[in-house]
CSV table of C-alpha atoms in Angstrom, one decimal:
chain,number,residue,atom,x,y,z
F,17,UNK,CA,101.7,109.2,143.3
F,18,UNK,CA,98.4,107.6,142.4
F,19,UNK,CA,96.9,111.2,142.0
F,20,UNK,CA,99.9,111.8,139.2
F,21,UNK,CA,99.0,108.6,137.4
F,22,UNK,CA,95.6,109.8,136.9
F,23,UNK,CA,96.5,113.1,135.3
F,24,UNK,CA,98.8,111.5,132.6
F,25,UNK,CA,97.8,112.2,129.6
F,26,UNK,CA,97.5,109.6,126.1
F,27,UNK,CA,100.8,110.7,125.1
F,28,UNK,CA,102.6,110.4,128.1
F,29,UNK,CA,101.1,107.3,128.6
F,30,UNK,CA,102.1,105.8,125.4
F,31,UNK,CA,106.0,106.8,126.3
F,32,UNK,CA,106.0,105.1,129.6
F,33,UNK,CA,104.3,101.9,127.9
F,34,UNK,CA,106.9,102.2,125.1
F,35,UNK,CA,109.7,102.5,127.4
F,36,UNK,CA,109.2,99.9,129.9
F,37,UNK,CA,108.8,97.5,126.7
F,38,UNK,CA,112.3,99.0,125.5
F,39,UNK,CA,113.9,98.6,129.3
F,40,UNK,CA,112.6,94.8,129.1
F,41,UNK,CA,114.3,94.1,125.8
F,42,UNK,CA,117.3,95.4,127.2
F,43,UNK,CA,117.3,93.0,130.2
F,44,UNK,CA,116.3,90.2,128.4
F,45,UNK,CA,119.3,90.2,125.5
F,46,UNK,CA,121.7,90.9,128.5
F,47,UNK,CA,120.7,87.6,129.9
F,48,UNK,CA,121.1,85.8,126.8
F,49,UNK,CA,123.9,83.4,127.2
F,50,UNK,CA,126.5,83.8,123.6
F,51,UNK,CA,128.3,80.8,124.3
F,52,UNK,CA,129.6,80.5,120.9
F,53,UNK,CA,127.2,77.8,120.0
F,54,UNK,CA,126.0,76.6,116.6
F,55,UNK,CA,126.5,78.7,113.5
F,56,UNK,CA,128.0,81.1,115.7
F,57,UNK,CA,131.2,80.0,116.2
F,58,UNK,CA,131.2,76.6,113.5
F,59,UNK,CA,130.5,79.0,109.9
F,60,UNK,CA,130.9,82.3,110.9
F,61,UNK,CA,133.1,82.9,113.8
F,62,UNK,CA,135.9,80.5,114.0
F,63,UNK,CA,136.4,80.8,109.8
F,64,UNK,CA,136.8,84.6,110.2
F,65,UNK,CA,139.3,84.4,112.8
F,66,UNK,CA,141.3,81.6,111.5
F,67,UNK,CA,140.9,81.0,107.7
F,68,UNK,CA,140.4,84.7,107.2
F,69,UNK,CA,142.9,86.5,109.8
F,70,UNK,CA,140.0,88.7,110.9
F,71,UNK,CA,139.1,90.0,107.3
F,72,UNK,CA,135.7,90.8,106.9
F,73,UNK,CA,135.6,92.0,103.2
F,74,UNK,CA,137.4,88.8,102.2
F,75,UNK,CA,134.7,86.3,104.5
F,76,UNK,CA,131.9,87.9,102.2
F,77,UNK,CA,133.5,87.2,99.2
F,78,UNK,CA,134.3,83.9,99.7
F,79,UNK,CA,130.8,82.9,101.0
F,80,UNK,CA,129.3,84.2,97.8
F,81,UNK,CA,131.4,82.7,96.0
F,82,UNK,CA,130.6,79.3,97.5
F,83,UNK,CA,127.8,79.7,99.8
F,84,UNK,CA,125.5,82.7,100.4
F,85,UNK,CA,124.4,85.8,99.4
F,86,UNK,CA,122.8,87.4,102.3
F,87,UNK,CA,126.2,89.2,102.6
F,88,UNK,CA,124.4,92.6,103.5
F,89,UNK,CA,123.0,90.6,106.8
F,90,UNK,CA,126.5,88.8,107.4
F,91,UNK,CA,128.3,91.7,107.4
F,92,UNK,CA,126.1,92.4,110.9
F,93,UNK,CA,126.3,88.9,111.9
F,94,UNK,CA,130.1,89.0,111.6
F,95,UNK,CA,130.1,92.2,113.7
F,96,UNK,CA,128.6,90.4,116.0
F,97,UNK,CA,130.2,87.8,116.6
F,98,UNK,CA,132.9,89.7,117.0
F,99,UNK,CA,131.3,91.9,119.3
F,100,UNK,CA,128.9,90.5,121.4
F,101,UNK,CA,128.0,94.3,123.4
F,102,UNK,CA,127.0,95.8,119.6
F,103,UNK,CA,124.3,92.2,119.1
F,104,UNK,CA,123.2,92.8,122.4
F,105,UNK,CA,122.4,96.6,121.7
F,106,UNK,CA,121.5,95.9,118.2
F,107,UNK,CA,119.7,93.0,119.0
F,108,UNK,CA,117.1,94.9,121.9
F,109,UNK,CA,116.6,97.9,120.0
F,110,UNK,CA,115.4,95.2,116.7
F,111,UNK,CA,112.9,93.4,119.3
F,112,UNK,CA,111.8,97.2,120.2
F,113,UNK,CA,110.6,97.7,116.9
F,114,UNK,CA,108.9,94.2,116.5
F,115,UNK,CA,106.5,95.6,119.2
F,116,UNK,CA,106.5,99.2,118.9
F,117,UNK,CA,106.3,99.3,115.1
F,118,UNK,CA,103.3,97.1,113.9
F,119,UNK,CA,100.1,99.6,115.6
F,120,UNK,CA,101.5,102.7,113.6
F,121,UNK,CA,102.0,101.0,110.6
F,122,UNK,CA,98.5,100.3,110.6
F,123,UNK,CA,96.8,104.0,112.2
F,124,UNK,CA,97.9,107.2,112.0
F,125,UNK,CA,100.5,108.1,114.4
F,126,UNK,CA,98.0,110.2,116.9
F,127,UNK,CA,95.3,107.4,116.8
F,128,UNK,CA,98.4,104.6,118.4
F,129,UNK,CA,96.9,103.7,121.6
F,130,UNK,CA,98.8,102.3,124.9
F,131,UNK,CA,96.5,98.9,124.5
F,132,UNK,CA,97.6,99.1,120.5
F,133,UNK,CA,101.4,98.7,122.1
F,134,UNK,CA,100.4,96.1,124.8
F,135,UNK,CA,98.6,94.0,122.5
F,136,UNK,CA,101.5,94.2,120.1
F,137,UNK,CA,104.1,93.6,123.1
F,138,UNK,CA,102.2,90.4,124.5
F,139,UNK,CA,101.7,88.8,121.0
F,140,UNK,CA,105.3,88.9,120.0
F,141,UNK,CA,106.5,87.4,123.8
F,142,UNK,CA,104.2,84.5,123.3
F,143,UNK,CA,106.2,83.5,120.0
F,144,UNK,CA,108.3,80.8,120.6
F,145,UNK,CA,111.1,83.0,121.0
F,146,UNK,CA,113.7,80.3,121.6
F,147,UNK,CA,113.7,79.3,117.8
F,148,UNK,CA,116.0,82.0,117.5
F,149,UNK,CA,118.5,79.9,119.3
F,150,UNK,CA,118.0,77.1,117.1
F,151,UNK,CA,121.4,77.4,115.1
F,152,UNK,CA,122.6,79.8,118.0
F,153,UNK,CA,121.3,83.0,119.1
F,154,UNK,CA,123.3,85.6,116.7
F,155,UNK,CA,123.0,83.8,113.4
F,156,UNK,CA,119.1,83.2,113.8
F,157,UNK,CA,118.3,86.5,114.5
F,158,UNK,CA,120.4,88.1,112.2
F,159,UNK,CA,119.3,86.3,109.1
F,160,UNK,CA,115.3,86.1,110.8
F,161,UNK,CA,114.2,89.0,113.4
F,162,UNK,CA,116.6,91.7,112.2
F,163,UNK,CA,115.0,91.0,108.9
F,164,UNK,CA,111.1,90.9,109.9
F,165,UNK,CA,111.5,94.2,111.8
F,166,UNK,CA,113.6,96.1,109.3
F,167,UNK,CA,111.2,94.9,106.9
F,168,UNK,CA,108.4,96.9,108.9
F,169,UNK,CA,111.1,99.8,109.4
F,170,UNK,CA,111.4,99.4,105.3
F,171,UNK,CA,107.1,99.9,105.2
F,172,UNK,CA,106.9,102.6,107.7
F,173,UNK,CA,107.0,104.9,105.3
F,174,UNK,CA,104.8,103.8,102.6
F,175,UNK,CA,101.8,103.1,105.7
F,176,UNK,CA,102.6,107.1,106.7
F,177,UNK,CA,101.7,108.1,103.3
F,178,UNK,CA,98.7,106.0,103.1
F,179,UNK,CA,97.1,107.6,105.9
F,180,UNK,CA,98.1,110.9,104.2
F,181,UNK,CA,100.9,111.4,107.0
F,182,UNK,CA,103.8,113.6,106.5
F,183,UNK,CA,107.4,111.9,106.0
F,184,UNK,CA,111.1,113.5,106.4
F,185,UNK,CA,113.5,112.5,104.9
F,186,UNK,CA,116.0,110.7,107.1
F,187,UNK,CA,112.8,108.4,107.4
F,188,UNK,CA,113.2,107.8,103.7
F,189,UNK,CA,116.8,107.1,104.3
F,190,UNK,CA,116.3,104.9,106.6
F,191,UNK,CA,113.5,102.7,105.3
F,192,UNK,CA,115.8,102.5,102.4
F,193,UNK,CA,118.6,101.2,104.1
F,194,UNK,CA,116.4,98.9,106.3
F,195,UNK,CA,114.4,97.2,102.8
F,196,UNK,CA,118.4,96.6,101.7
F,197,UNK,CA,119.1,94.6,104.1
F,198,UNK,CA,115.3,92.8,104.4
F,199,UNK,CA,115.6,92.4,101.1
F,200,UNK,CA,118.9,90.5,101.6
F,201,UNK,CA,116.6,87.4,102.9
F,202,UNK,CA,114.9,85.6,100.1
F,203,UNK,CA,111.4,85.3,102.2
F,204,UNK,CA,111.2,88.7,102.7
F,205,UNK,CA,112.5,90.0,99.7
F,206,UNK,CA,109.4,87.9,97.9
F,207,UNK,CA,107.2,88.7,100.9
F,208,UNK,CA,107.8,92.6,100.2
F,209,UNK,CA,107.8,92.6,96.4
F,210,UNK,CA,104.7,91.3,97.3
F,211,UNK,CA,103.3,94.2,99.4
F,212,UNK,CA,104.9,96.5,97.4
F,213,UNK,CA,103.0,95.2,94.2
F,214,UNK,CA,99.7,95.4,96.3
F,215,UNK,CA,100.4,98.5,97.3
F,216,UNK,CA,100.9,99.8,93.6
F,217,UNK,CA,98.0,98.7,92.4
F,218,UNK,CA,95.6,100.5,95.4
F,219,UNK,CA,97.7,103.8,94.6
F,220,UNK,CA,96.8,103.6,91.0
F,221,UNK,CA,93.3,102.7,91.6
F,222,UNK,CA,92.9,105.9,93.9
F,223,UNK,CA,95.0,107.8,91.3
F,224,UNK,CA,97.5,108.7,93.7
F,225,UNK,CA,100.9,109.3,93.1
F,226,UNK,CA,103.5,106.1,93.1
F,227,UNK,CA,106.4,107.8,92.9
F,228,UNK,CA,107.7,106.8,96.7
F,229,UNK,CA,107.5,103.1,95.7
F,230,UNK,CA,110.0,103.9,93.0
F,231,UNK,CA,113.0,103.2,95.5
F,232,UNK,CA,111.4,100.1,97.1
F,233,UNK,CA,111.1,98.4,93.9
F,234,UNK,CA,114.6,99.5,92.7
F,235,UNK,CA,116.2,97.5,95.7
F,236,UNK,CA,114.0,95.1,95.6
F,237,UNK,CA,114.6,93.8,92.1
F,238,UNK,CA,118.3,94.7,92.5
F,239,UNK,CA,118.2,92.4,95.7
F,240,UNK,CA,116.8,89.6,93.7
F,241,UNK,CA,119.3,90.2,90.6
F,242,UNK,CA,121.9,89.7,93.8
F,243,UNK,CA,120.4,86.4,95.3
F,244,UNK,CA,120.0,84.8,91.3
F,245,UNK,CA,123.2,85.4,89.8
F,246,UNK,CA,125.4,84.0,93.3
F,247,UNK,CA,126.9,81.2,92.3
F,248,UNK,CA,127.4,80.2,96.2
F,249,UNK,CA,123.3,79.7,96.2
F,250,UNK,CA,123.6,77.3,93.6
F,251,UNK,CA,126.2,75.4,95.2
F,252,UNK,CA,124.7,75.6,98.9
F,253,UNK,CA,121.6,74.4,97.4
F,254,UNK,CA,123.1,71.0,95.5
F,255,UNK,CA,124.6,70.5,99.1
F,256,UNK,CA,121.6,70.8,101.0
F,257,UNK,CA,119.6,69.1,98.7
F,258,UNK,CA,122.7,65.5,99.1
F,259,UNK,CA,122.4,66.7,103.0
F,260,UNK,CA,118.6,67.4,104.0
F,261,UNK,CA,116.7,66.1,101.2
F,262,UNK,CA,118.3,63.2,98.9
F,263,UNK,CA,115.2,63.0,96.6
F,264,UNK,CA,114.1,66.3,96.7
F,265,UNK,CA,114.3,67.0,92.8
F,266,UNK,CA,112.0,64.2,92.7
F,267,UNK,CA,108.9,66.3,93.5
F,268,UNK,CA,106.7,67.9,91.5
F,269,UNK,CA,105.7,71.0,91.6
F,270,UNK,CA,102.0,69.7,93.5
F,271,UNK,CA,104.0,67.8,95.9
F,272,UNK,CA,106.4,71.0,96.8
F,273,UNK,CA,102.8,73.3,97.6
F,274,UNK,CA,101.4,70.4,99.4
F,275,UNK,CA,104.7,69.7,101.5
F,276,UNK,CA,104.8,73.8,101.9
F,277,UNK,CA,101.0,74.1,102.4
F,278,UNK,CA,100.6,70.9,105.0
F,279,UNK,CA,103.9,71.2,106.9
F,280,UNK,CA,103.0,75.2,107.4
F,281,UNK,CA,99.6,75.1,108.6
F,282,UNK,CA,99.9,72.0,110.3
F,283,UNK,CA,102.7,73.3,112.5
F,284,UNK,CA,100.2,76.8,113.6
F,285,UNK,CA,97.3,74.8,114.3
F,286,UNK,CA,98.3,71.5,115.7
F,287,UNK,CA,101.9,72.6,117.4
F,288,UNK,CA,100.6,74.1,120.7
F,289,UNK,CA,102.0,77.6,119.5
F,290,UNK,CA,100.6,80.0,122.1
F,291,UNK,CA,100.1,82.9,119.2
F,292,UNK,CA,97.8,81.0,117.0
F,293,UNK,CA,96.2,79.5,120.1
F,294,UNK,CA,95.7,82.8,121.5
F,295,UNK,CA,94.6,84.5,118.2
F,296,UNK,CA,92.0,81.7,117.7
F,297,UNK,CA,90.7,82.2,121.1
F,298,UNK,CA,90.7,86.2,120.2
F,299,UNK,CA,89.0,85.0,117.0
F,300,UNK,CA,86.4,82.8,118.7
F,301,UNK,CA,85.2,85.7,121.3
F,302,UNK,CA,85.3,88.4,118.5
F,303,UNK,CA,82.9,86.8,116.1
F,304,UNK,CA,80.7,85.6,118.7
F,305,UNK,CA,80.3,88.8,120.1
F,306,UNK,CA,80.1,90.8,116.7
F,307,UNK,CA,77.4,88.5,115.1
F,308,UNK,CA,75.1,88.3,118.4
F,309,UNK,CA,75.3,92.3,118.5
F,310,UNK,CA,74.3,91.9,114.7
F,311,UNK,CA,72.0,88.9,114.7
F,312,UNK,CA,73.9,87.1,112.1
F,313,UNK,CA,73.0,83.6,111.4
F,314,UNK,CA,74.3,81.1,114.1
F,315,UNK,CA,76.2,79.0,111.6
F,316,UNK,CA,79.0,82.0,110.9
F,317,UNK,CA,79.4,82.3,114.6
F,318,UNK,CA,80.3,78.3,114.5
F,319,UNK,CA,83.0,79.4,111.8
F,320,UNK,CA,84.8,81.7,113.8
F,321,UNK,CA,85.0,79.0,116.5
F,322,UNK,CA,86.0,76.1,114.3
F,323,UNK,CA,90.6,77.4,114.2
F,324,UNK,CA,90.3,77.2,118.4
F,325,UNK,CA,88.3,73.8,118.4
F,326,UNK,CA,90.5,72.2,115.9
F,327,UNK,CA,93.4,73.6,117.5
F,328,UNK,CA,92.4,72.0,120.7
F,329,UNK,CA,91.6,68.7,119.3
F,330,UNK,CA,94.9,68.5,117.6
F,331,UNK,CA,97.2,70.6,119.7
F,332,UNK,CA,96.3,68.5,122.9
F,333,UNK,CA,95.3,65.0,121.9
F,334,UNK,CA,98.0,63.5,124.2
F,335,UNK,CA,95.2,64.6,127.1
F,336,UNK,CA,91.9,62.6,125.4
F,337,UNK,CA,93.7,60.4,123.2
F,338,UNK,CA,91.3,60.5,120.2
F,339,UNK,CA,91.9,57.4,117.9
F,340,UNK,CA,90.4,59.6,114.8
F,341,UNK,CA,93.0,62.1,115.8
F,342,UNK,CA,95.6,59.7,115.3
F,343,UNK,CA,94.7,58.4,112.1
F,344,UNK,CA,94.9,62.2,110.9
F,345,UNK,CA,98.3,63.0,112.1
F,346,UNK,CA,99.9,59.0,110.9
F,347,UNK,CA,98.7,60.9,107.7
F,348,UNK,CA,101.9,63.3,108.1
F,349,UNK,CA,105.0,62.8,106.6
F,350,UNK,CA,108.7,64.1,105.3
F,351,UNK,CA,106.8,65.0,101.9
F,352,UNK,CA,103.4,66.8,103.6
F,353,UNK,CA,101.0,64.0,103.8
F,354,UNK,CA,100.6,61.0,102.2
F,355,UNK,CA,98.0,62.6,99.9
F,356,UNK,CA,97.2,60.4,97.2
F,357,UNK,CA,95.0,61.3,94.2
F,358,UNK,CA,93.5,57.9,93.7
F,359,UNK,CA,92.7,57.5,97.9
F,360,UNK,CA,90.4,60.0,99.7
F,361,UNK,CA,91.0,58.8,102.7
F,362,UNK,CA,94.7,59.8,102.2
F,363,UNK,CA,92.8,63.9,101.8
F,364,UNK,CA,91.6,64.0,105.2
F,365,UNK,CA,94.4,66.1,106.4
F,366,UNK,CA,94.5,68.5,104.0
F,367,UNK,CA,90.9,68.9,104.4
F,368,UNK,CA,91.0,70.1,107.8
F,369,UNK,CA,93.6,72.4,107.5
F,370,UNK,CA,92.2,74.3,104.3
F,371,UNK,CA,88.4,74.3,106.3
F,372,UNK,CA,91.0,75.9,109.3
F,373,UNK,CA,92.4,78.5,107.2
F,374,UNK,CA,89.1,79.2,105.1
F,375,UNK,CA,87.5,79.2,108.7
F,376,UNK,CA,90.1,82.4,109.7
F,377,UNK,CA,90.1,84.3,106.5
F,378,UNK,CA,85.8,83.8,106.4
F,379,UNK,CA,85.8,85.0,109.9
F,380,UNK,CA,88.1,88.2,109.3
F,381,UNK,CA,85.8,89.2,106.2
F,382,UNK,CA,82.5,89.1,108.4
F,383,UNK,CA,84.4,91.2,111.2
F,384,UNK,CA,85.8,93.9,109.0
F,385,UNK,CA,83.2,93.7,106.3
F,386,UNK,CA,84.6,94.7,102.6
F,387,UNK,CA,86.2,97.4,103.7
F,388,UNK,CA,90.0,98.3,103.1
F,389,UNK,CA,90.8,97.0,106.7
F,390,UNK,CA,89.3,94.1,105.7
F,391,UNK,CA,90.7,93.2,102.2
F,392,UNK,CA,94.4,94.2,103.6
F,393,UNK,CA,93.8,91.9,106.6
F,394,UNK,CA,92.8,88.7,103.9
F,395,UNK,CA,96.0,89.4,102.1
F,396,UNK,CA,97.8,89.9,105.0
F,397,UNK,CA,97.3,86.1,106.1
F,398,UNK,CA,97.7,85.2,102.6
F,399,UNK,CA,100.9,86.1,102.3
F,400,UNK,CA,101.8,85.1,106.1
F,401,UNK,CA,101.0,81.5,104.5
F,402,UNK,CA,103.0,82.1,101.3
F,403,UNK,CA,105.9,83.7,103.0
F,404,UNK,CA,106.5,79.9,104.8
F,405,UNK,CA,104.6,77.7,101.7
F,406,UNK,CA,107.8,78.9,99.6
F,407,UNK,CA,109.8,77.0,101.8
F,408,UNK,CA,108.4,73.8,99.9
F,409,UNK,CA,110.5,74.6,97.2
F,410,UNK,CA,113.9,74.4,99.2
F,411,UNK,CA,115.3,71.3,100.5
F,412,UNK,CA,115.6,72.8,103.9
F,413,UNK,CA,112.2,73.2,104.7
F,414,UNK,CA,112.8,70.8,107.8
F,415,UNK,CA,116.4,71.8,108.5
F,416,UNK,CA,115.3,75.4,109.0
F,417,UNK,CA,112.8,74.5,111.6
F,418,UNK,CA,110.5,77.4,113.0
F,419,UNK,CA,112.8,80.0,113.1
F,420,UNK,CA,111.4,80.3,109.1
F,421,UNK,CA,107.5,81.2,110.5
F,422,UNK,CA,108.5,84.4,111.9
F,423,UNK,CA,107.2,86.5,108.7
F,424,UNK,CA,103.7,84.5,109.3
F,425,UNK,CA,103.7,85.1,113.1
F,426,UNK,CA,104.4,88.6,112.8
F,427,UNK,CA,101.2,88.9,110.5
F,428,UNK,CA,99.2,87.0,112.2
F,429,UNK,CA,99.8,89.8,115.2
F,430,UNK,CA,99.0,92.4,112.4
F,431,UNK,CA,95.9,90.8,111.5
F,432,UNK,CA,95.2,90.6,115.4
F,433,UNK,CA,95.6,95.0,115.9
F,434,UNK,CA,93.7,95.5,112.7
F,435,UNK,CA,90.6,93.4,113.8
F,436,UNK,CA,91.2,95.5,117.7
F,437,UNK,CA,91.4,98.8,115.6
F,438,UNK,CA,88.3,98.4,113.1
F,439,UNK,CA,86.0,96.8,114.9
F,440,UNK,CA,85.6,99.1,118.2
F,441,UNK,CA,85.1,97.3,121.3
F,442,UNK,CA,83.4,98.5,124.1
F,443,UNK,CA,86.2,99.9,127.0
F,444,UNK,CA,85.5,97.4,129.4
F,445,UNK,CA,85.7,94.1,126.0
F,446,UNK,CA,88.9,95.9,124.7
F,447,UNK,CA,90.0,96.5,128.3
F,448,UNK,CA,89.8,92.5,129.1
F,449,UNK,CA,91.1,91.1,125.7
F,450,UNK,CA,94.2,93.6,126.4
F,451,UNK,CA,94.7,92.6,129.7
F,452,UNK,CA,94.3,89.0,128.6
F,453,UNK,CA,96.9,89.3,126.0
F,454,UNK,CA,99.3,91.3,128.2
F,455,UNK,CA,99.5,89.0,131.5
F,456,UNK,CA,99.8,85.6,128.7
F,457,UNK,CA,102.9,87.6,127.4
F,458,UNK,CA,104.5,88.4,130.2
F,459,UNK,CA,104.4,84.8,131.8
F,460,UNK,CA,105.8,84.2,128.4
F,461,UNK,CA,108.6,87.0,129.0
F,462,UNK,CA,109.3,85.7,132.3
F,463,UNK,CA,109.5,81.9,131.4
F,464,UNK,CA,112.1,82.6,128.9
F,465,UNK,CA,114.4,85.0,130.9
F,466,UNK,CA,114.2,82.4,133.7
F,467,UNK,CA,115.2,79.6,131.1
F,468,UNK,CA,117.5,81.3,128.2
C-alpha cells in the first residue's frame, strides 16, 4: 500500500486531494440541521406555502415589487426550502468550488499543486463558517456563499485566458450563467464590475483582445439596471433604515466610509477571526524569511510583523488587560468611532487600523516585488476592503453581521496562494506552512461538524 502511495503521480495526487475535500463537504451539509429557522421558514418558506399556494413565479414578483431584487438567487433559495436534499447537494458541491477553484484561477491548470488545494481547503474551514447560519442556514448561503463561489466560477474563464489557456465553450456558458446569478447580489455585482474593469484595462495595455469581457460586462450592467429600477429595494431600504438605523440619513458621506472603513477592519484585526490571524502569522514568517535571505533593512521586516502583533494585542486583551487597549476600543461605536475632527485623541483608532492595513499591502509589495502577481495581489485586498466598506452606505451594516465579509475572506485566501505561488519556498518551508494551515483547518472542520 505504502509502495502504491509512493508511485502516484502529481495528477493523481491532486484527484485524491480534491476528492476527499469534495467527500468532506458532503458529510458536513448532511449534518447540517434545516430546522426551518430564521429567514428560512419566517420570509421565504412559510409565505410561499401559505400566501402564495406553492407559486413560485408569483413569490418573485411580489418581492420585487415590495422587497428585493435578488430574484435570480431566490428562485434557488425557494427551491430549497422546498427541497432540502437539492440545498444539501447544491450546497456541498458550492463549498467544493470555494476550495478547489481559487489555485487555478490564479496558475495555469498544470502548475495547480496538491499543497495549492490544501492551503485553499484549510483557509476556507477556518472562516467562521457558522455566520452562514446567522438568518438560518439556506437563506445565508444562498444570498452569500453561492454568490462568492459562482462569482469565481463567473472568472474562471477570463483567469484561463490570461494565462493564454484554452477555453470550451460550455465553460463560457457556464461562467455566464454563474456572473447572472453573482451578479444578482449587489456586493458582488460592484466587486466584479470591479475586476472586470481592471481586467480591461491590463488587456488593452498588452493589446490583447477584449472581446471575452464583452458578455461579463453585458450582465453586469444589465444586473445593476435590475437592482436600480426595483421598486421593492427602495421600499426595503426606507424600512430598514426606521428598523436598524433611525438616523441613518443623518450621515454624511465621511461618516458612512469611516463607519464602513472602522467597523470592517476593526472586525478582521481585533475579532479573533482565525483567517486573518493565521494570514498575519503567514505574513509575519514570510517577510521575515524573505528579507533576511535578501538582507533588507530590519525595519521592513518589523512591518510585516506589525497586522499579527496588533492582532494579538487587540484580539486577546481580555488575557493582559491592557488599560491603553481599552481606551482604543471605548473609542468604537454604532457610527465607526467617535472620530472627531477637532479632537486627536478621538483618531487613535483609525490610526491603528490604516498603519494595520498599510502594514499588509507594504508587506505584500516587498514579497512579490512590482511584478503582476504583485500589483493584482494590492488590488485584490483593496477591493476585499471595498467589497465590505460599501456596506457603510446601507443601514444594515450591523443587521447583516459577518455573513457580509465573505467576499474579503475569500480574498484574503487569494492573496494568501498568490504570495505561496510567487515567492518559491523551499520544500521543507512550503511543506510546514501547508501542513500548518491544513491541521488548523481541519480542527476547524471538525469543531463545526461536532457543533452545527
Amino acid at each position: 500500500m505504502q509502495r502504491k502511495l509512493r508511485n502516484l503521480n502529481k495528477p493523481q495526487w491532486l484527484f485524491i486531494t480534491l476528492t476527499a475535500f469534495l467527500i468532506a463537504c458532503f458529510i458536513l451539509n448532511l449534518k447540517i440541521q434545516l430546522t426551518g429557522f430564521g429567514d428560512d421558514d419566517f420570509l421565504f418558506y412559510d409565505p410561499l406555502m401559505n400566501k402564495f399556494n406553492g407559486d413560485i413565479l408569483a413569490f418573485l414578483v411580489n418581492r420585487y415589487q415590495t422587497w428585493s431584487s435578488r430574484t435570480v438567487i431566490e428562485i434557488f433559495t425557494l427551491l430549497s426550502v422546498k427541497y432540502h436534499i437539492f440545498w444539501r447537494i447544491c450546497n456541498s458541491i458550492i463549498m467544493f468550488l470555494a476550495i478547489s477553484l481559487p489555485p487555478f484561477l490564479l496558475k495555469k491548470n498544470n502548475a495547480v499543486k496538491t499543497s495549492d488545494i490544501l492551503i485553499s481547503g484549510g483557509l476556507f474551514f477556518t472562516m467562521p463558517l457558522t455566520f452562514f447560519n446567522e438568518t438560518g442556514w439556506i437563506a445565508t448561503t444562498t444570498n452569500y456563499l453561492w454568490v462568492y463561489s459562482l462569482g469565481l466560477v463567473s472568472l474562471y474563464p477570463i483567469a484561463k485566458y490570461l494565462h493564454d489557456e484554452k477555453v470550451n465553450q460550455p465553460t463560457y456558458l457556464i461562467s455566464w450563467l454563474a456572473a447572472l446569478y453573482a451578479c444578482n447580489q449587489e456586493q458582488m455585482c460592484a466587486l466584479l464590475l470591479g475586476f472586470y474593469l481592471v481586467f480591461l484595462g491590463y488587456l488593452l495595455i498588452k493589446k490583447r483582445r477584449i472581446k471575452i469581457l464583452l458578455p461579463f460586462f453585458v450582465i453586469n450592467f444589465l444586473s445593476l439596471f435590475y437592482v436600480l429600477s426595483a421598486n421593492g429595494n427602495d421600499i426595503r431600504y426606507e424600512q430598514e433604515v426606521a428598523n436598524w438605523f433611525p438616523d441613518f440619513e443623518k450621515l454624511t458621506l465621511f461618516r458612512k466610509l469611516e463607519l464602513g472603513f472602522s467597523s470592517t477592519v476593526r472586525h478582521l484585526f481585533f475579532d479573533k477571526q482565525i483567517t486573518i490571524f493565521l494570514f498575519t502569522i503567514l505574513l509575519a514568517i514570510l517577510v521575515g524569511y524573505y528579507l533576511k535571505l535578501k538582507k533588507k533593512p530590519l525595519v521592513i521586516s518589523l512591518l510585516g510583523f506589525i497586522p499579527l502583533i496588533v492582532s494579538i494585542i487587540f484580539s486577546f486583551n481580555d488575557l493582559w488587560n491592557f488599560s491603553f487597549v481599552k481606551k482604543i476600543l471605548a473609542l468604537f461605536n454604532g457610527y465607526g468611532t467617535a472620530f472627531n475632527l477637532a479632537n486627536p485623541e478621538t483618531w487613535i483608532a483609525d490610526i491603528i487600523l490604516a498603519i494595520t492595513f498599510m502594514a499588509v499591502l507594504i508587506s505584500i509589495l516587498y514579497l512579490q516585488r512590482l511584478t503582476i502577481q504583485g500589483g493584482f495581489s494590492i488590488i485584490l485586498m483593496l477591493a476585499g476592503l471595498a467589497s465590505r466598506m460599501m456596506m457603510g452606505f446601507s443601514p444594515t451594516i450591523w443587521a447583516s453581521a459577518t455573513r457580509t465579509y465573505i467576499f474579503t475572506f475569500g480574498i484574503f485566501i487569494l492573496v494568501t496562494l498568490s504570495l505561496f505561488a510567487s515567492l518559491k519556498l523551499p520544500k521543507k518551508t512550503n511543506d510546514f506552512l501547508t501542513g500548518m494551515i491544513f491541521l488548523v483547518g481541519m480542527i476547524c472542520y471538525g469543531y463545526l461538524f461536532l457543533t452545527i
